[in-house]
Each structure stands twice: as C-alpha cells, then as structure tokens.
Amino acid sequence: MYALVDVNSFYASCETVFRPDLRGRPVVVLSNNDGCVIARSAEAKKLGINMAEPYFKLRGLLERHGVVVFSSNYALYADMSMRVMTLLEEMAPAIEIYSIDEAFLNLTGIDNCVSLEQFGREVRQRIAQCTKLGVGVGIAPTKTLAKLANHAAKKWSRTGGVVDLSNPLRQRKLLALTAVEDVWGVGRRLGKRLGAMGITTAIQLADADTAFIRNNFSVVLERTVRELRGEACLAIEALPATKQQIVSSRSFSHRISDYQAMREAVCSYASRAAEKLRTEKQYCRQVSVFIRTSPHDTASKYYANQATSRIPIPTQDTRDIIALALHGLERIWQPDQRYIKAGIVLGDFFNHGVAQPGLFDEFRPRANSDSLMTLLDTYNRSGRGKIWFAGQGVNQDWKMKREMLSPAYTTRYNECPVANLR
DNA sequence: TCTGGGGTCCTAGGACCC
DNA sequence: TCTGGGGTCCTAGGACCC
C-alpha cells in the first residue's frame, strides 16, 4: 500500500505560517519575475483566480478583493519542505520525495499497528503540530490510485483530509466520479484524444483494453490503465535517480538588446549550472546555451536559437562551462533583437572527470581544478560573502524582479540554497 | 509595459554497421 | 527485371509532471 501526502497550497501556506495576521485572507504567490500566479490560498481559489494567470492581467481583481501578493521565496519553501519530509521519514518505512511539496510513502507493515486511515490522520496531526502546514493524505494499492485518493481528500472536506482506497468497490466509485484529465499521467492533449474515442471518465480508462491503449498511445498510458485497476506498475524510488541534465535559466526583468548584458547573464547561468553539477557530484561533456525573444511580442519577429558545445574530457569546472557557453552564445547572438530569456543546459554526464583523451587532442584538464572549485563552493556557502566570475558583471540590471519578497524567516539569506530538491 | 523554471520518459526517423 | 534482415546510436519532438 502507498500513501501520497502533499501540502495544501504549499507556497501560499509557507507565507501565512509566519504571518498569522493573514489567516483567512486570500493570498497568492507569483512565479519568478513576478510573472504569473503559481500558488493560491483556499480563499484566493474561491475568488476564481486560476493557476498560471499572468499577474498584470489580474492586478485589478487582486486589488479589489484585498488579495495579499508575494514574490516566490524559494529559500523559505525549500527549508519548509525539508522539515515536512523529515517528519514523513520518521513515520514511514520508506518515502519517495516526489516534488517540493509531495511524497509517496511505503505503508508496508503499518496496518499491523493501526488502521491505514488512522495512520493518515496521525500524519496530518503531526505535520500540523510541527510545521503549522495542512496536508492531504491519499491511500491506495498503487501510486496512481493514491494520487486520486489524495485528490478526493482535498476536494471533499468531510473526508477530513484523508481518503483510504483499499477497498476495490470504493476505488470504482471514485473512478466513476473522476474526469479522465484528472488522472495522474493524463494531460490536456491525451485527455482530448481519449475524449474523441469516447473515454471521458477515469473508470472508462480503467476498463479500456490494454492492447488497444498500447497500440494507439504508448506504454506509459498502458501503465496508467493497469495502475487504475489496482495493478502496481510503479514502485517507490527511495533514492533519487542521477540527473541526466541540469538546466539554469531565467527571464530578464526587462528586454535586453545589449551583448554585454546578455554575456553577463549567460556567465551567471553557466556558473549556477556548474554549482548544481558539483552538488550532484557529476562531470559533463556537453553545454548548450539558448536565447529567445518573447513569443508574446507582436511588434517584432520571434527569434529563438540554441547552440551546443562539447568538450573531450568531462568537466565540472565553472571556467570550462562558462567558456563553452560563451562560445555557443557567439554563434547564435543576433543584434537588434529584444531578448527576454536565456539559459544553460548541461548534459552528457559522467561521475568522474577522467576520460581517455585522443592522441592528438590539444585539450588538457586544468591543474588543481577540483581544489579551486571546492574552495569556491565552500566559501560561497559559508555566509561570509560571495566570490563570482568577472564575466557575471557587477550591476546585473537584467536580474529578475522580486518586488514582494517575504523575509528569510528560517534561513539567513533569500538565495536558494544549492541543496537539491529534485 | 507586463506571460516561470525546472525536470522526465517515449517514439519515430535517419544514419550507419555487418 | 530482380536488391535482406538484423541491429545500434542519436536527435527532435511530443507528451507528461510539479
């Protein structure tokens, strides 16, 4: 049996935990650059504010209803997440941290001591007591059904935030009430295609022929069908898999047309990506850089391009990654464009920095690279200040907007720790 | 004027090998 | 006139998740 535990309105709740004066008031949290809404308190949801709506379009409505608005404060959310996950780890034999606010629990052996539903209530109570955050708990024999149970626990308040779907009859009852798009793994596109075939509810999907689904869709959707029937196809992954790529990208606070500003941004993203690579204890051989204008700009033609550079010996040295990124940037840079976003993607990972160089390769690894990078990372995490590369610039006026940022209640700085939350 | 930032997996098709 | 059968690797694109 599995449980899915997730925090209600996670980002919005993290903000109100430290502002009891805001309890009962509508609260929303914005994406980076104060772009669009990515979290809403229950009160804000009631006002009809949708997920991913652009802030500038909502401004009037938000003001009229006295909605409290926050920029995202990832340092705070990451810290609160860690507290919740630590509590869950104490309560279950194994957990899989699925996202910043969700975890799957392996419930093996739990029902020897207490009913599963009772266990769900204890989880809720303990997390509320220690963090003041509310969670929903869905319990079922497969992950997909546990997701569905969790969904139901949030939707119907008389469940008290816990739904146990051990019973197959209850499973079918809930499946019949669920739209196919609300199934985990079915998005808008698949929902539409399924709808055209007459499959509009979760129970119809569960009863569909697996061979038919496999032929017309993919093995992924076939697994979903089986999971809905109670046949577990997905296991708890207690150890996070090694990453296959690392992305570091941001939109700018305003449009950029100046090469120097773009160069600073690319250097900064490359440096950040290299830091993440080192926390993953990986070395990479491929660095891509991408730049683009805004697709919403109607005045000028949309331009988006990317360039990939490779290095013969895997590296985790910021200097190599910056050099590769800038080499790519030179190839795709076009003057007279109004750029809105740039980013770096690292790929082709190795877990060591050794490779057989070609006989005629001129490239040689840098001496003492590991010690220098370790020194850099240790110092930057010490809280005494930051060392950065000259190419990253000093003023950085392209840096993202965060005009409604809350204080660092639980951490010393409002910078996201390099610690990785998948 | 203003529209986020990360990830994963799967499939199809092309290039190439013997 | 007629031209096999079995692979691998890579990339782009599509779909999904939070």
Short mmCIF file of C-alpha atoms (C1' of nucleotides) in Angstrom, two decimals:
data_model
loop_
_atom_site.label_atom_id
_atom_site.label_comp_id
_atom_site.label_asym_id
_atom_site.label_seq_id
_atom_site.Cartn_x
_atom_site.Cartn_y
_atom_site.Cartn_z
CA MET A 1 0.00 0.00 0.00
CA TYR A 2 1.07 3.53 -0.74
CA ALA A 3 0.17 6.93 0.58
CA LEU A 4 0.55 10.22 -1.22
CA VAL A 5 0.97 13.14 1.14
CA ASP A 6 1.01 16.67 -0.17
CA VAL A 7 0.84 20.09 1.40
CA ASN A 8 -2.22 22.24 0.76
CA SER A 9 -1.45 25.41 -1.23
CA PHE A 10 2.18 24.88 -0.30
CA TYR A 11 3.85 28.20 -1.23
CA ALA A 12 0.90 30.28 -0.03
CA SER A 13 0.79 28.31 3.24
CA CYS A 14 4.53 28.82 3.85
CA GLU A 15 3.95 32.56 3.63
CA THR A 16 0.98 32.61 6.02
CA VAL A 17 2.66 30.38 8.62
CA PHE A 18 4.85 33.34 9.51
CA ARG A 19 2.09 35.92 9.13
CA PRO A 20 -0.79 34.83 11.35
CA ASP A 21 -2.40 38.19 10.62
CA LEU A 22 -3.04 36.93 7.07
CA ARG A 23 -5.01 33.80 8.09
CA GLY A 24 -8.38 33.76 6.40
CA ARG A 25 -7.32 36.32 3.80
CA PRO A 26 -6.77 35.47 0.14
CA VAL A 27 -3.04 35.04 -0.60
CA VAL A 28 -1.25 34.32 -3.88
CA VAL A 29 2.39 33.66 -4.75
CA LEU A 30 3.89 34.71 -8.10
CA SER A 31 6.41 32.93 -10.31
CA ASN A 32 9.92 34.28 -10.80
CA ASN A 33 9.99 37.80 -12.20
CA ASP A 34 6.55 38.30 -10.64
CA GLY A 35 5.17 36.82 -13.87
CA CYS A 36 2.13 34.73 -13.09
CA VAL A 37 0.26 33.11 -10.21
CA ILE A 38 1.69 29.75 -9.13
CA ALA A 39 0.07 29.26 -5.71
CA ARG A 40 -3.23 30.33 -4.17
CA SER A 41 -4.65 30.02 -0.68
CA ALA A 42 -8.10 28.43 -0.36
CA GLU A 43 -9.62 31.92 -0.10
CA ALA A 44 -7.88 33.03 -3.30
CA LYS A 45 -9.11 29.91 -5.13
CA LYS A 46 -12.65 30.81 -4.11
CA LEU A 47 -12.28 34.19 -5.85
CA GLY A 48 -11.79 32.31 -9.12
CA ILE A 49 -8.10 33.13 -9.51
CA ASN A 50 -6.63 30.49 -11.79
CA MET A 51 -3.25 28.85 -11.78
CA ALA A 52 -0.67 30.36 -14.19
CA GLU A 53 -2.66 33.52 -14.86
CA PRO A 54 -0.40 36.50 -15.63
CA TYR A 55 -0.13 38.93 -12.74
CA PHE A 56 -0.55 42.07 -14.85
CA LYS A 57 -3.95 40.83 -16.05
CA LEU A 58 -5.13 40.10 -12.51
CA ARG A 59 -3.95 43.27 -10.83
CA GLY A 60 -7.35 44.96 -10.75
CA LEU A 61 -9.15 41.92 -9.38
CA LEU A 62 -6.47 41.30 -6.75
CA GLU A 63 -6.66 44.88 -5.52
CA ARG A 64 -10.45 44.90 -5.40
CA HIS A 65 -10.54 41.83 -3.16
CA GLY A 66 -7.59 42.82 -1.00
CA VAL A 67 -5.56 39.78 -2.08
CA VAL A 68 -2.11 39.64 -0.48
CA VAL A 69 0.58 39.05 -3.12
CA PHE A 70 4.06 37.57 -2.61
CA SER A 71 7.05 37.03 -4.93
CA SER A 72 8.34 33.46 -4.71
CA ASN A 73 10.74 32.88 -1.86
CA TYR A 74 12.31 29.55 -2.75
CA ALA A 75 14.79 29.62 0.09
CA LEU A 76 11.83 29.59 2.51
CA TYR A 77 9.87 26.91 0.63
CA ALA A 78 12.89 24.62 0.34
CA ASP A 79 13.52 24.91 4.07
CA MET A 80 9.89 24.21 4.99
CA SER A 81 9.83 21.29 2.57
CA MET A 82 12.83 19.75 4.26
CA ARG A 83 11.04 19.94 7.62
CA VAL A 84 7.93 18.20 6.27
CA MET A 85 9.96 15.45 4.54
CA THR A 86 11.98 14.80 7.67
CA LEU A 87 8.77 14.21 9.65
CA LEU A 88 7.43 11.85 6.99
CA GLU A 89 10.70 9.91 7.01
CA GLU A 90 10.24 9.34 10.73
CA MET A 91 6.73 7.95 10.27
CA ALA A 92 7.02 5.56 7.31
CA PRO A 93 9.42 2.71 6.45
CA ALA A 94 10.35 4.37 3.13
CA ILE A 95 9.44 7.57 1.33
CA GLU A 96 9.97 8.97 -2.13
CA ILE A 97 10.21 12.75 -2.30
CA TYR A 98 8.26 13.37 -5.47
CA SER A 99 8.27 17.16 -5.55
CA ILE A 100 8.89 20.09 -3.24
CA ASP A 101 5.52 19.53 -1.53
CA GLU A 102 4.67 15.86 -2.12
CA ALA A 103 5.95 12.46 -1.08
CA PHE A 104 4.89 8.87 -1.65
CA LEU A 105 5.05 6.68 1.46
CA ASN A 106 5.51 2.94 1.53
CA LEU A 107 2.97 1.69 4.07
CA THR A 108 4.25 -1.87 4.41
CA GLY A 109 3.63 -3.15 7.91
CA ILE A 110 1.82 -0.03 9.09
CA ASP A 111 -1.56 -1.79 9.33
CA ASN A 112 -0.14 -4.25 11.88
CA CYS A 113 -0.34 -1.47 14.42
CA VAL A 114 -3.04 0.91 13.32
CA SER A 115 -5.64 1.21 10.56
CA LEU A 116 -4.36 2.97 7.46
CA GLU A 117 -6.95 5.69 7.78
CA GLN A 118 -5.93 6.29 11.38
CA PHE A 119 -2.30 6.45 10.23
CA GLY A 120 -3.28 9.13 7.70
CA ARG A 121 -4.85 11.19 10.49
CA GLU A 122 -1.73 10.86 12.61
CA VAL A 123 0.42 12.11 9.71
CA ARG A 124 -1.81 15.15 9.34
CA GLN A 125 -1.79 15.85 13.02
CA ARG A 126 1.97 15.54 13.40
CA ILE A 127 2.78 17.79 10.45
CA ALA A 128 0.28 20.40 11.59
CA GLN A 129 1.73 20.33 15.08
CA CYS A 130 5.37 20.70 13.99
CA THR A 131 5.08 22.99 10.95
CA LYS A 132 1.57 24.52 11.05
CA LEU A 133 1.07 23.26 7.47
CA GLY A 134 -2.02 21.34 6.34
CA VAL A 135 -1.61 18.19 4.27
CA GLY A 136 -3.88 15.81 2.36
CA VAL A 137 -3.35 12.04 2.52
CA GLY A 138 -4.44 9.55 -0.15
CA ILE A 139 -4.01 5.82 0.50
CA ALA A 140 -4.26 3.06 -2.15
CA PRO A 141 -2.60 -0.07 -3.57
CA THR A 142 -0.96 1.84 -6.47
CA LYS A 143 0.63 5.24 -6.83
CA THR A 144 -1.87 6.38 -9.45
CA LEU A 145 -4.79 5.46 -7.19
CA ALA A 146 -3.07 7.10 -4.21
CA LYS A 147 -2.84 10.30 -6.26
CA LEU A 148 -6.54 10.03 -7.00
CA ALA A 149 -7.35 9.40 -3.34
CA ASN A 150 -5.34 12.47 -2.38
CA HIS A 151 -7.25 14.49 -4.94
CA ALA A 152 -10.51 13.34 -3.36
CA ALA A 153 -9.27 14.11 0.16
CA LYS A 154 -8.78 17.72 -0.89
CA LYS A 155 -11.97 18.03 -2.86
CA TRP A 156 -14.38 16.81 -0.20
CA SER A 157 -13.92 18.43 3.19
CA ARG A 158 -15.98 15.82 5.03
CA THR A 159 -13.17 13.30 4.37
CA GLY A 160 -11.16 15.26 6.94
CA GLY A 161 -8.22 15.30 4.53
CA VAL A 162 -7.70 11.51 4.47
CA VAL A 163 -9.06 9.02 1.92
CA ASP A 164 -8.31 5.29 2.13
CA LEU A 165 -8.97 3.49 -1.16
CA SER A 166 -8.04 -0.04 -0.01
CA ASN A 167 -11.49 -1.27 -0.92
CA PRO A 168 -11.91 -2.03 -4.69
CA LEU A 169 -15.57 -1.00 -4.57
CA ARG A 170 -14.60 2.42 -3.23
CA GLN A 171 -11.94 2.66 -5.95
CA ARG A 172 -14.52 2.12 -8.67
CA LYS A 173 -16.94 4.52 -7.08
CA LEU A 174 -14.35 7.29 -7.11
CA LEU A 175 -13.14 6.42 -10.63
CA ALA A 176 -16.69 6.85 -11.92
CA LEU A 177 -16.81 10.37 -10.46
CA THR A 178 -13.43 11.44 -11.86
CA ALA A 179 -12.84 13.10 -15.23
CA VAL A 180 -10.14 11.42 -17.28
CA GLU A 181 -8.00 14.60 -17.32
CA ASP A 182 -7.77 14.43 -13.53
CA VAL A 183 -5.90 11.12 -13.68
CA TRP A 184 -2.17 11.37 -12.97
CA GLY A 185 -0.37 10.99 -16.31
CA VAL A 186 -3.24 12.24 -18.45
CA GLY A 187 -2.78 15.83 -19.51
CA ARG A 188 -4.78 18.11 -21.74
CA ARG A 189 -3.63 16.56 -25.04
CA LEU A 190 -4.23 12.95 -24.06
CA GLY A 191 -7.50 13.94 -22.45
CA LYS A 192 -8.66 15.39 -25.73
CA ARG A 193 -7.63 12.36 -27.79
CA LEU A 194 -9.24 9.99 -25.30
CA GLY A 195 -12.39 12.10 -25.29
CA ALA A 196 -12.62 11.76 -29.07
CA MET A 197 -12.67 7.99 -28.55
CA GLY A 198 -15.48 8.27 -26.04
CA ILE A 199 -13.27 7.88 -22.95
CA THR A 200 -14.16 10.80 -20.69
CA THR A 201 -14.13 9.34 -17.17
CA ALA A 202 -11.43 7.58 -15.19
CA ILE A 203 -13.48 4.40 -14.94
CA GLN A 204 -13.76 4.19 -18.74
CA LEU A 205 -9.99 4.48 -18.95
CA ALA A 206 -9.54 1.77 -16.30
CA ASP A 207 -11.84 -0.53 -18.27
CA ALA A 208 -10.20 0.16 -21.66
CA ASP A 209 -8.42 -2.65 -23.49
CA THR A 210 -4.68 -2.52 -22.66
CA ALA A 211 -3.59 -3.70 -26.12
CA PHE A 212 -5.72 -1.00 -27.72
CA ILE A 213 -4.22 1.67 -25.46
CA ARG A 214 -0.69 0.48 -26.17
CA ASN A 215 -1.19 0.49 -29.92
CA ASN A 216 -2.90 3.85 -30.06
CA PHE A 217 -0.94 5.63 -27.33
CA SER A 218 2.10 4.29 -25.52
CA VAL A 219 3.38 2.00 -22.83
CA VAL A 220 3.15 4.93 -20.40
CA LEU A 221 -0.61 5.18 -20.71
CA GLU A 222 -0.94 1.40 -20.58
CA ARG A 223 0.75 1.51 -17.18
CA THR A 224 -1.72 4.16 -16.06
CA VAL A 225 -4.63 1.89 -17.07
CA ARG A 226 -3.18 -1.02 -15.11
CA GLU A 227 -2.50 1.16 -12.09
CA LEU A 228 -6.10 2.38 -12.10
CA ARG A 229 -7.20 -1.26 -11.93
CA GLY A 230 -5.06 -1.77 -8.84
CA GLU A 231 -2.10 -3.46 -10.53
CA ALA A 232 1.02 -1.72 -9.24
CA CYS A 233 3.44 -0.86 -12.07
CA LEU A 234 5.34 1.93 -10.33
CA ALA A 235 7.44 1.39 -7.21
CA ILE A 236 8.68 3.76 -4.54
CA GLU A 237 12.02 5.20 -5.64
CA ALA A 238 13.67 5.98 -2.36
CA LEU A 239 16.93 7.15 -3.93
CA PRO A 240 16.57 9.96 -6.43
CA ALA A 241 17.87 8.89 -9.83
CA THR A 242 21.02 10.55 -11.12
CA LYS A 243 20.09 13.59 -13.16
CA GLN A 244 20.54 13.42 -16.90
CA GLN A 245 20.53 17.14 -17.45
CA ILE A 246 20.79 20.34 -15.45
CA VAL A 247 19.04 23.49 -16.56
CA SER A 248 19.64 27.00 -15.34
CA SER A 249 17.54 29.68 -17.00
CA ARG A 250 15.68 32.87 -16.17
CA SER A 251 13.64 35.54 -17.84
CA PHE A 252 15.10 39.03 -17.55
CA SER A 253 13.48 41.85 -15.62
CA HIS A 254 13.27 43.79 -18.91
CA ARG A 255 14.16 43.19 -22.57
CA ILE A 256 17.87 43.04 -23.41
CA SER A 257 19.44 44.12 -26.70
CA ASP A 258 22.94 44.74 -25.42
CA TYR A 259 25.54 41.98 -25.96
CA GLN A 260 27.39 42.82 -22.77
CA ALA A 261 24.25 42.35 -20.64
CA MET A 262 23.48 39.03 -22.35
CA ARG A 263 27.05 37.90 -21.82
CA GLU A 264 26.75 38.66 -18.08
CA ALA A 265 23.51 36.70 -17.84
CA VAL A 266 24.93 33.69 -19.69
CA CYS A 267 28.03 33.70 -17.46
CA SER A 268 25.82 33.80 -14.37
CA TYR A 269 23.56 30.96 -15.51
CA ALA A 270 26.60 28.89 -16.52
CA SER A 271 28.16 29.46 -13.13
CA ARG A 272 24.96 28.44 -11.35
CA ALA A 273 24.59 25.33 -13.52
CA ALA A 274 28.20 24.37 -12.71
CA GLU A 275 27.45 24.70 -8.98
CA LYS A 276 24.46 22.38 -9.32
CA LEU A 277 26.60 19.94 -11.29
CA ARG A 278 29.14 19.80 -8.47
CA THR A 279 26.47 19.23 -5.80
CA GLU A 280 25.30 16.30 -7.95
CA LYS A 281 28.92 15.09 -7.99
CA GLN A 282 28.82 14.84 -11.76
CA TYR A 283 31.01 15.95 -14.66
CA CYS A 284 29.58 16.98 -18.02
CA ARG A 285 30.75 16.94 -21.60
CA GLN A 286 28.03 18.99 -23.19
CA VAL A 287 26.96 22.60 -22.65
CA SER A 288 24.05 24.17 -24.53
CA VAL A 289 23.08 27.81 -24.42
CA PHE A 290 19.74 29.17 -25.60
CA ILE A 291 18.40 32.69 -26.03
CA ARG A 292 14.99 33.90 -27.12
CA THR A 293 12.78 36.90 -27.60
CA SER A 294 9.25 36.99 -26.22
CA PRO A 295 6.69 34.93 -28.14
CA HIS A 296 4.09 37.45 -26.89
CA ASP A 297 5.83 40.36 -28.63
CA THR A 298 3.69 41.15 -31.65
CA ALA A 299 5.77 44.08 -32.87
CA SER A 300 8.86 42.02 -33.83
CA LYS A 301 9.54 38.57 -35.23
CA TYR A 302 10.11 35.79 -32.70
CA TYR A 303 13.71 34.62 -32.53
CA ALA A 304 14.84 31.57 -30.57
CA ASN A 305 18.02 29.61 -31.03
CA GLN A 306 20.37 27.33 -29.19
CA ALA A 307 23.95 26.16 -29.64
CA THR A 308 25.63 23.10 -28.17
CA SER A 309 29.35 22.85 -27.45
CA ARG A 310 31.24 19.73 -26.42
CA ILE A 311 34.45 19.16 -24.54
CA PRO A 312 36.53 15.96 -24.90
CA ILE A 313 37.14 15.45 -21.17
CA PRO A 314 34.21 15.66 -18.73
CA THR A 315 34.41 18.77 -16.55
CA GLN A 316 32.74 20.39 -13.56
CA ASP A 317 34.97 23.47 -13.62
CA THR A 318 32.99 26.72 -13.86
CA ARG A 319 35.68 28.21 -16.10
CA ASP A 320 35.26 25.47 -18.72
CA ILE A 321 31.47 25.70 -18.61
CA ILE A 322 31.49 29.49 -18.98
CA ALA A 323 33.92 29.24 -21.91
CA LEU A 324 31.75 26.66 -23.70
CA ALA A 325 28.60 28.66 -23.06
CA LEU A 326 30.10 31.90 -24.41
CA HIS A 327 31.41 30.07 -27.46
CA GLY A 328 27.84 28.96 -28.15
CA LEU A 329 26.44 32.42 -27.49
CA GLU A 330 28.70 33.96 -30.13
CA ARG A 331 27.28 31.60 -32.72
CA ILE A 332 23.61 32.42 -32.09
CA TRP A 333 23.70 36.06 -30.99
CA GLN A 334 21.82 38.42 -33.26
CA PRO A 335 21.99 42.15 -32.63
CA ASP A 336 18.86 44.31 -32.67
CA GLN A 337 16.64 41.71 -31.01
CA ARG A 338 14.73 42.29 -27.76
CA TYR A 339 15.70 39.22 -25.74
CA ILE A 340 13.56 38.16 -22.79
CA LYS A 341 15.18 34.90 -21.71
CA ALA A 342 18.40 32.90 -21.81
CA GLY A 343 19.51 29.64 -20.29
CA ILE A 344 22.12 26.91 -20.00
CA VAL A 345 21.58 23.16 -20.28
CA LEU A 346 24.29 20.74 -19.16
CA GLY A 347 24.22 17.16 -20.43
CA ASP A 348 26.23 14.00 -21.16
CA PHE A 349 27.19 13.33 -17.56
CA PHE A 350 29.96 11.20 -16.07
CA ASN A 351 30.52 10.50 -12.40
CA HIS A 352 34.24 11.20 -12.63
CA GLY A 353 36.43 13.63 -14.51
CA VAL A 354 38.51 11.00 -16.26
CA ALA A 355 38.37 10.08 -19.92
CA GLN A 356 40.86 8.86 -22.46
CA PRO A 357 41.95 11.90 -24.46
CA GLY A 358 42.68 11.49 -28.14
CA LEU A 359 46.33 11.17 -29.13
CA PHE A 360 46.23 14.48 -30.99
CA ASP A 361 43.90 16.37 -28.65
CA GLU A 362 45.34 19.66 -27.54
CA PHE A 363 42.90 19.92 -24.68
CA ARG A 364 44.29 19.18 -21.24
CA PRO A 365 42.38 19.39 -17.95
CA ARG A 366 43.17 22.38 -15.77
CA ALA A 367 45.60 21.81 -12.92
CA ASN A 368 44.09 21.87 -9.40
CA SER A 369 40.62 22.37 -10.78
CA ASP A 370 38.93 20.26 -8.07
CA SER A 371 40.59 22.12 -5.19
CA LEU A 372 39.74 25.50 -6.65
CA MET A 373 36.07 24.61 -7.21
CA THR A 374 35.79 23.11 -3.71
CA LEU A 375 37.25 26.28 -2.24
CA LEU A 376 34.80 28.39 -4.24
CA ASP A 377 31.77 26.35 -3.17
CA THR A 378 32.82 26.17 0.48
CA TYR A 379 33.35 29.90 0.68
CA ASN A 380 30.12 30.75 -1.11
CA ARG A 381 28.14 28.56 1.30
CA SER A 382 29.86 29.90 4.40
CA GLY A 383 27.70 33.03 4.59
CA ARG A 384 30.75 35.30 4.61
CA GLY A 385 30.11 36.63 1.13
CA LYS A 386 30.24 35.55 -2.48
CA ILE A 387 33.03 35.05 -4.95
CA TRP A 388 31.92 35.29 -8.56
CA PHE A 389 33.41 35.47 -12.01
CA ALA A 390 34.16 38.85 -13.58
CA GLY A 391 32.09 37.94 -16.63
CA GLN A 392 28.96 37.82 -14.47
CA GLY A 393 29.12 41.60 -14.13
CA VAL A 394 28.58 43.85 -11.14
CA ASN A 395 25.34 45.73 -11.63
CA GLN A 396 23.34 42.91 -13.24
CA ASP A 397 20.41 45.14 -14.06
CA TRP A 398 18.84 42.28 -16.10
CA LYS A 399 18.28 40.30 -12.89
CA MET A 400 14.76 39.12 -12.17
CA LYS A 401 12.15 41.16 -10.37
CA ARG A 402 11.02 40.10 -6.89
CA GLU A 403 9.23 43.14 -5.61
CA MET A 404 7.04 41.47 -2.99
CA LEU A 405 9.54 39.15 -1.39
CA SER A 406 8.92 37.99 2.18
CA PRO A 407 11.77 37.96 4.74
CA ALA A 408 14.11 34.98 5.18
CA TYR A 409 12.22 33.64 8.21
CA THR A 410 14.06 30.33 8.53
CA THR A 411 17.25 30.89 6.52
CA ARG A 412 19.81 33.65 6.65
CA TYR A 413 19.62 34.61 3.00
CA ASN A 414 16.93 34.90 0.37
CA GLU A 415 19.06 32.99 -2.05
CA CYS A 416 18.04 29.49 -2.83
CA PRO A 417 20.45 27.00 -1.28
CA VAL A 418 22.29 24.82 -3.76
CA ALA A 419 20.77 21.84 -1.93
CA ASN A 420 18.79 19.92 -4.42
CA LEU A 421 15.09 19.19 -4.23
CA ARG A 422 14.99 17.14 -7.43
"C1'" DT B 1 4.75 47.54 -20.20
"C1'" DC B 2 3.86 43.21 -18.05
"C1'" DT B 3 3.10 35.90 -19.60
"C1'" DG B 4 8.05 30.77 -14.68
"C1'" DG B 5 11.57 27.26 -14.19
"C1'" DG B 6 12.71 23.15 -13.63
"C1'" DG B 7 12.56 18.04 -14.92
"C1'" DT B 8 11.30 13.01 -17.06
"C1'" DC B 9 10.14 9.40 -20.46
"C1'" DC B 10 8.84 7.61 -25.00
"C1'" DT B 11 8.65 7.33 -30.06
"C1'" DA B 12 9.78 7.97 -34.81
"C1'" DG B 13 13.00 8.50 -38.15
"C1'" DG B 14 17.58 8.94 -40.07
"C1'" DA B 15 22.34 7.45 -40.37
"C1'" DC B 16 25.15 3.91 -40.04
"C1'" DC B 17 27.01 -1.01 -39.20
"C1'" DC B 18 27.59 -6.07 -40.68
"C1'" DT C 1 13.61 -7.33 -64.15
"C1'" DC C 2 15.27 -8.55 -59.93
"C1'" DT C 3 18.11 -5.76 -54.33
"C1'" DG C 4 17.71 -8.91 -46.93
"C1'" DG C 5 17.50 -8.91 -42.31
"C1'" DG C 6 19.11 -7.65 -38.25
"C1'" DG C 7 20.99 -4.33 -35.30
"C1'" DT C 8 22.74 0.38 -32.70
"C1'" DC C 9 23.01 5.19 -31.78
"C1'" DC C 10 21.47 9.82 -31.99
"C1'" DT C 11 18.21 13.63 -32.30
"C1'" DA C 12 13.93 16.09 -32.48
"C1'" DG C 13 9.59 16.42 -30.96
"C1'" DG C 14 5.68 15.30 -28.17
"C1'" DA C 15 3.68 14.22 -24.01
"C1'" DC C 16 3.62 14.48 -19.10
"C1'" DC C 17 4.73 16.16 -14.03
"C1'" DC C 18 5.25 19.89 -10.20
#
